């Protein structure tokens, strides 16, 4: 992977021309127990077949950041705000009430907060209902979704909300829809493309080329946490696998599922002679590897 020109070509000609918009939805709520599956986990299972929707749990990202002592709560909330389109909070546990209070009190996350609350609490005279829930309602009444015990009803209401809010994703536009490399989703998609074209990549080389691209437009300070979050997500969704040597990860490859997703992604490339351009990039890579 010596030739950075090929990487730049993949970025400029392929990545920047993908007409596939995605919604990054951070889903907050209770964790499941042996006795009970949480509403949050049920909702995730019913929404995750939507190819325009990326569902993430904040703790998956936050644990990574909390392990790095330089990050405080304010930084974590800002990071979440930057990397999400919607923060959906399922009010079903003390922890989810705490998250609601924290995100409502932060101006950067408030606009993205959507509250899912059981109808029986709609007029409850409680601090949660009359405090943070009411504050969200006053900002935008559509950001409060009420549901009865029927979780399928709740899921349909969430889908309707997302369709109404992100209606423009169904239309072709001249500008790219994909998020750039300064966000988790951007690196997630670009890594998939790189592994598709190169088939396998040395981890050190992958980090080097991503950093080279990243620092052309963005401050390098947040690169590590964005990259590690993207890699973690790719593994969690079963799109990449690793090759170890003496207990050390040396290469990443796409799984069969990953190749299927890469092909779907490439079908969204809005270019004349798309197939020819993709084939030319492949040939350049083969040539660079053997000559």
Short mmCIF file of C-alpha atoms in Angstrom, two decimals:
data_model
loop_
_atom_site.label_atom_id
_atom_site.label_comp_id
_atom_site.label_asym_id
_atom_site.label_seq_id
_atom_site.Cartn_x
_atom_site.Cartn_y
_atom_site.Cartn_z
CA UNK A 1 0.00 0.00 0.00
CA UNK A 2 2.86 2.30 -0.84
CA UNK A 3 0.98 4.32 -3.47
CA UNK A 4 -1.13 6.91 -1.68
CA UNK A 5 -2.39 8.20 -5.03
CA UNK A 6 -4.59 5.10 -5.33
CA UNK A 7 -6.02 5.68 -1.85
CA UNK A 8 -6.78 9.30 -2.76
CA UNK A 9 -8.46 8.07 -5.95
CA UNK A 10 -10.68 5.69 -3.96
CA UNK A 11 -11.56 8.58 -1.65
CA UNK A 12 -12.20 11.22 -4.34
CA UNK A 13 -13.77 9.12 -7.10
CA UNK A 14 -15.61 6.45 -5.12
CA UNK A 15 -16.21 7.49 -1.51
CA UNK A 16 -17.11 11.12 -2.31
CA UNK A 17 -19.59 10.03 -4.99
CA UNK A 18 -21.60 7.54 -2.97
CA UNK A 19 -25.24 8.61 -2.91
CA UNK A 20 -26.16 6.65 0.21
CA UNK A 21 -27.26 8.74 3.15
CA UNK A 22 -27.34 7.12 6.55
CA UNK A 23 -28.90 8.09 9.87
CA UNK A 24 -26.69 7.58 12.91
CA UNK A 25 -29.06 6.78 15.76
CA UNK A 26 -27.67 6.45 19.28
CA UNK A 27 -30.09 4.32 21.27
CA UNK A 28 -30.18 4.82 25.05
CA UNK A 29 -32.15 2.75 27.55
CA UNK A 30 -31.88 -0.22 29.86
CA UNK A 31 -29.67 -3.26 29.34
CA UNK A 32 -31.36 -6.65 29.07
CA UNK A 33 -31.16 -9.14 31.94
CA UNK A 34 -31.61 -12.92 32.08
CA UNK A 35 -35.19 -12.35 33.22
CA UNK A 36 -36.19 -9.58 30.83
CA UNK A 37 -35.26 -8.25 27.40
CA UNK A 38 -35.17 -4.47 27.52
CA UNK A 39 -37.33 -2.33 25.25
CA UNK A 40 -34.12 -0.88 23.86
CA UNK A 41 -32.80 -4.25 22.68
CA UNK A 42 -36.17 -5.21 21.17
CA UNK A 43 -36.35 -1.89 19.31
CA UNK A 44 -32.84 -2.34 17.97
CA UNK A 45 -33.62 -5.83 16.66
CA UNK A 46 -36.70 -4.51 14.85
CA UNK A 47 -34.97 -1.50 13.29
CA UNK A 48 -31.57 -2.83 12.28
CA UNK A 49 -32.68 -4.25 8.91
CA UNK A 50 -33.00 -0.65 7.62
CA UNK A 51 -29.93 -0.06 5.40
CA UNK A 52 -30.18 3.72 5.93
CA UNK A 53 -30.02 3.36 9.70
CA UNK A 54 -26.95 2.79 11.86
CA UNK A 55 -27.96 1.95 15.43
CA UNK A 56 -25.32 2.44 18.10
CA UNK A 57 -25.25 2.16 21.87
CA UNK A 58 -23.50 5.15 23.48
CA UNK A 59 -21.77 2.96 26.05
CA UNK A 60 -19.98 1.12 23.23
CA UNK A 61 -18.32 4.41 22.29
CA UNK A 62 -18.08 5.86 25.78
CA UNK A 63 -16.29 2.88 27.31
CA UNK A 64 -13.54 3.32 24.72
CA UNK A 65 -13.22 6.99 25.62
CA UNK A 66 -13.50 6.55 29.37
CA UNK A 67 -10.53 4.19 29.23
CA UNK A 68 -8.53 7.19 28.00
CA UNK A 69 -8.31 9.40 31.05
CA UNK A 70 -7.95 12.64 29.07
CA UNK A 71 -11.68 12.66 28.21
CA UNK A 72 -14.27 14.24 30.56
CA UNK A 73 -18.08 14.06 30.45
CA UNK A 74 -18.42 17.29 28.46
CA UNK A 75 -16.03 15.96 25.81
CA UNK A 76 -17.98 12.69 25.66
CA UNK A 77 -21.27 14.51 25.15
CA UNK A 78 -19.77 16.70 22.42
CA UNK A 79 -18.34 13.61 20.71
CA UNK A 80 -21.77 11.96 20.83
CA UNK A 81 -23.45 15.09 19.45
CA UNK A 82 -21.01 15.24 16.52
CA UNK A 83 -21.42 11.57 15.68
CA UNK A 84 -25.19 11.26 15.92
CA UNK A 85 -28.22 12.44 13.98
CA UNK A 86 -30.67 11.25 16.62
CA UNK A 87 -30.25 10.36 20.30
CA UNK A 88 -33.28 8.18 21.07
CA UNK A 89 -33.81 7.68 24.79
CA UNK A 90 -36.12 4.84 25.83
CA UNK A 91 -37.29 5.87 29.30
CA UNK A 92 -37.30 2.50 31.05
CA UNK A 93 -34.65 2.64 33.80
CA UNK A 94 -32.95 5.01 36.27
CA UNK A 95 -29.91 5.02 33.97
CA UNK A 96 -31.96 6.20 30.99
CA UNK A 97 -33.45 9.02 33.12
CA UNK A 98 -29.92 10.12 34.01
CA UNK A 99 -28.94 10.09 30.31
CA UNK A 100 -32.03 12.12 29.47
CA UNK A 101 -31.15 14.75 32.06
CA UNK A 102 -27.54 14.98 30.86
CA UNK A 103 -28.37 15.28 27.15
CA UNK A 104 -31.19 17.79 27.68
CA UNK A 105 -28.88 20.02 29.72
CA UNK A 106 -26.33 20.16 26.90
CA UNK A 107 -27.20 22.54 24.06
CA UNK A 108 -25.16 20.46 21.58
CA UNK A 109 -27.16 17.29 22.23
CA UNK A 110 -30.60 18.75 23.06
CA UNK A 111 -31.64 19.28 19.43
CA UNK A 112 -31.02 15.59 18.68
CA UNK A 113 -32.83 14.11 21.69
CA UNK A 114 -35.99 12.09 20.99
CA UNK A 115 -37.81 10.64 24.01
CA UNK A 116 -39.76 7.36 23.92
CA UNK A 117 -42.18 7.30 26.85
CA UNK A 118 -45.10 5.06 27.80
CA UNK A 119 -48.49 6.78 27.40
CA UNK A 120 -49.40 6.10 31.05
CA UNK A 121 -46.73 8.62 32.09
CA UNK A 122 -47.94 11.33 29.68
CA UNK A 123 -49.56 13.42 32.42
CA UNK A 124 -47.59 12.12 35.39
CA UNK A 125 -46.63 14.75 37.95
CA UNK A 126 -43.03 13.57 38.25
CA UNK A 127 -39.73 15.41 37.99
CA UNK A 128 -38.77 13.48 34.84
CA UNK A 129 -42.06 14.17 33.03
CA UNK A 130 -42.37 17.80 34.12
CA UNK A 131 -38.66 18.51 33.86
CA UNK A 132 -36.51 17.14 30.99
CA UNK A 133 -39.41 15.54 29.04
CA UNK A 134 -41.39 18.79 29.11
CA UNK A 135 -38.28 20.75 28.09
CA UNK A 136 -37.82 18.53 25.01
CA UNK A 137 -41.54 18.85 24.20
CA UNK A 138 -41.36 22.66 24.37
CA UNK A 139 -38.43 22.66 21.92
CA UNK A 140 -40.16 20.28 19.50
CA UNK A 141 -43.32 18.36 20.38
CA UNK A 142 -42.54 15.79 17.65
CA UNK A 143 -39.48 14.71 19.63
CA UNK A 144 -41.67 13.04 22.25
CA UNK A 145 -43.02 9.66 21.13
CA UNK A 146 -45.65 8.03 23.36
CA UNK A 147 -46.47 4.33 23.18
CA UNK A 148 -48.56 1.75 25.02
CA UNK A 149 -47.17 -1.65 26.04
CA UNK A 150 -47.22 -2.70 22.37
CA UNK A 151 -43.58 -2.41 21.28
CA UNK A 152 -44.47 -2.91 17.60
CA UNK A 153 -46.56 0.25 17.83
CA UNK A 154 -43.54 2.09 19.26
CA UNK A 155 -41.30 0.85 16.44
CA UNK A 156 -43.78 2.01 13.79
CA UNK A 157 -43.92 5.45 15.41
CA UNK A 158 -40.12 5.65 15.43
CA UNK A 159 -39.98 4.68 11.74
CA UNK A 160 -42.58 7.33 10.90
CA UNK A 161 -40.63 9.96 12.84
CA UNK A 162 -37.40 9.10 11.00
CA UNK A 163 -39.15 9.13 7.59
CA UNK A 164 -40.61 12.57 8.28
CA UNK A 165 -37.40 14.05 9.65
CA UNK A 166 -34.98 12.58 7.11
CA UNK A 167 -37.24 12.54 4.03
CA UNK A 168 -34.46 14.04 1.86
CA UNK A 169 -32.36 10.85 2.03
CA UNK A 170 -34.58 9.33 -0.63
CA UNK A 171 -33.67 11.97 -3.19
CA UNK A 172 -30.58 12.24 -5.38
CA UNK A 173 -28.44 15.29 -4.75
CA UNK A 174 -25.25 16.58 -6.29
CA UNK A 175 -23.34 16.81 -3.02
CA UNK A 176 -22.15 13.63 -1.25
CA UNK A 177 -24.50 12.12 1.29
CA UNK A 178 -21.93 10.09 3.18
CA UNK A 179 -20.36 11.58 6.28
CA UNK A 180 -16.67 12.40 6.01
CA UNK A 181 -13.64 10.90 7.77
CA UNK A 182 -13.98 13.19 10.80
CA UNK A 183 -16.95 11.07 11.92
CA UNK A 184 -17.27 7.41 12.93
CA UNK A 185 -19.64 6.63 10.04
CA UNK A 186 -17.29 8.19 7.50
CA UNK A 187 -14.31 6.07 8.56
CA UNK A 188 -16.55 3.01 8.89
CA UNK A 189 -17.59 3.24 5.22
CA UNK A 190 -14.16 4.24 3.92
CA UNK A 191 -12.42 1.33 5.67
CA UNK A 192 -14.94 -1.03 4.03
CA UNK A 193 -14.05 0.42 0.62
CA UNK A 194 -10.30 0.16 1.23
CA UNK A 195 -10.60 -3.48 2.31
CA UNK A 196 -12.78 -4.20 -0.72
CA UNK A 197 -10.20 -2.86 -3.15
CA UNK A 198 -7.05 -4.10 -1.38
CA UNK A 199 -8.62 -7.39 -0.10
CA UNK A 200 -6.48 -7.23 3.04
CA UNK A 201 -4.58 -4.47 4.82
CA UNK A 202 -1.79 -4.37 7.34
CA UNK A 203 -3.17 -2.53 10.39
CA UNK A 204 -0.22 -0.15 10.55
CA UNK A 205 -0.60 0.78 6.87
CA UNK A 206 -4.34 1.30 7.26
CA UNK A 207 -3.84 3.74 10.14
CA UNK A 208 -1.10 5.58 8.24
CA UNK A 209 -3.16 6.19 5.08
CA UNK A 210 -6.25 7.18 7.04
CA UNK A 211 -4.23 9.66 9.08
CA UNK A 212 -2.71 11.13 5.92
CA UNK A 213 -6.15 11.75 4.47
CA UNK A 214 -7.65 12.91 7.75
CA UNK A 215 -5.07 15.58 8.57
CA UNK A 216 -5.50 17.23 5.16
CA UNK A 217 -8.86 18.57 6.36
CA UNK A 218 -9.16 18.01 10.11
CA UNK A 219 -7.32 18.40 13.41
CA UNK A 220 -5.61 15.08 14.15
CA UNK A 221 -6.48 15.22 17.87
CA UNK A 222 -9.70 13.16 17.62
CA UNK A 223 -8.44 10.73 14.98
CA UNK A 224 -7.57 7.85 17.33
CA UNK A 225 -10.95 7.70 19.05
CA UNK A 226 -12.87 8.01 15.77
CA UNK A 227 -10.77 5.30 14.11
CA UNK A 228 -10.97 2.87 17.05
CA UNK A 229 -14.75 3.42 17.33
CA UNK A 230 -15.19 2.71 13.60
CA UNK A 231 -13.10 -0.49 13.83
CA UNK A 232 -15.01 -1.63 16.90
CA UNK A 233 -18.31 -1.09 15.07
CA UNK A 234 -17.09 -3.01 12.00
CA UNK A 235 -16.19 -6.00 14.17
CA UNK A 236 -19.43 -5.81 16.16
CA UNK A 237 -21.48 -5.88 12.94
CA UNK A 238 -19.46 -8.80 11.55
CA UNK A 239 -18.14 -6.90 8.51
CA UNK A 240 -14.39 -7.39 9.09
CA UNK A 241 -12.13 -10.06 10.54
CA UNK A 242 -8.52 -10.06 11.71
CA UNK A 243 -5.44 -12.15 11.13
CA UNK A 244 -3.22 -12.65 14.16
CA UNK A 245 0.45 -13.48 14.43
CA UNK A 246 1.82 -14.43 17.85
CA UNK A 247 -1.23 -12.89 19.48
CA UNK A 248 -0.83 -9.60 17.63
CA UNK A 249 -3.33 -8.36 15.04
CA UNK A 250 -1.49 -7.75 11.79
CA UNK A 251 -4.16 -7.64 9.05
CA UNK A 252 -7.81 -6.82 8.51
CA UNK A 253 -10.04 -8.43 5.86
CA UNK A 254 -13.70 -8.19 4.92
CA UNK A 255 -15.95 -11.07 5.92
CA UNK A 256 -18.44 -12.52 3.44
CA UNK A 257 -21.05 -10.20 4.96
CA UNK A 258 -18.57 -7.33 4.58
CA UNK A 259 -18.11 -8.02 0.85
CA UNK A 260 -21.87 -8.09 0.39
CA UNK A 261 -22.17 -4.72 2.11
CA UNK A 262 -19.27 -3.28 0.07
CA UNK A 263 -21.00 -4.31 -3.17
CA UNK A 264 -24.20 -2.65 -1.98
CA UNK A 265 -22.24 0.50 -1.15
CA UNK A 266 -20.60 0.55 -4.59
CA UNK A 267 -24.02 0.30 -6.23
CA UNK A 268 -24.71 3.77 -4.83
CA UNK A 269 -21.70 5.35 -6.58
CA UNK A 270 -23.09 8.11 -8.78
CA UNK A 271 -20.60 8.12 -11.67
CA UNK A 272 -20.69 7.56 -15.39
CA UNK A 273 -18.65 4.47 -16.32
CA UNK A 274 -18.74 3.39 -12.67
CA UNK A 275 -17.76 -0.22 -13.38
CA UNK A 276 -14.87 0.84 -15.58
CA UNK A 277 -13.51 3.22 -12.92
CA UNK A 278 -13.76 0.52 -10.22
CA UNK A 279 -11.98 -2.00 -12.47
CA UNK A 280 -9.21 0.50 -13.29
CA UNK A 281 -8.56 1.09 -9.59
CA UNK A 282 -8.36 -2.67 -9.03
CA UNK A 283 -5.87 -3.05 -11.88
CA UNK A 284 -3.70 -0.25 -10.50
CA UNK A 285 -3.61 -2.00 -7.12
CA UNK A 286 -2.67 -5.35 -8.69
CA UNK A 287 0.05 -3.64 -10.72
CA UNK A 288 1.43 -1.83 -7.65
CA UNK A 289 1.55 -5.09 -5.69
CA UNK A 290 3.51 -7.06 -8.27
CA UNK A 291 5.62 -4.49 -10.13
#
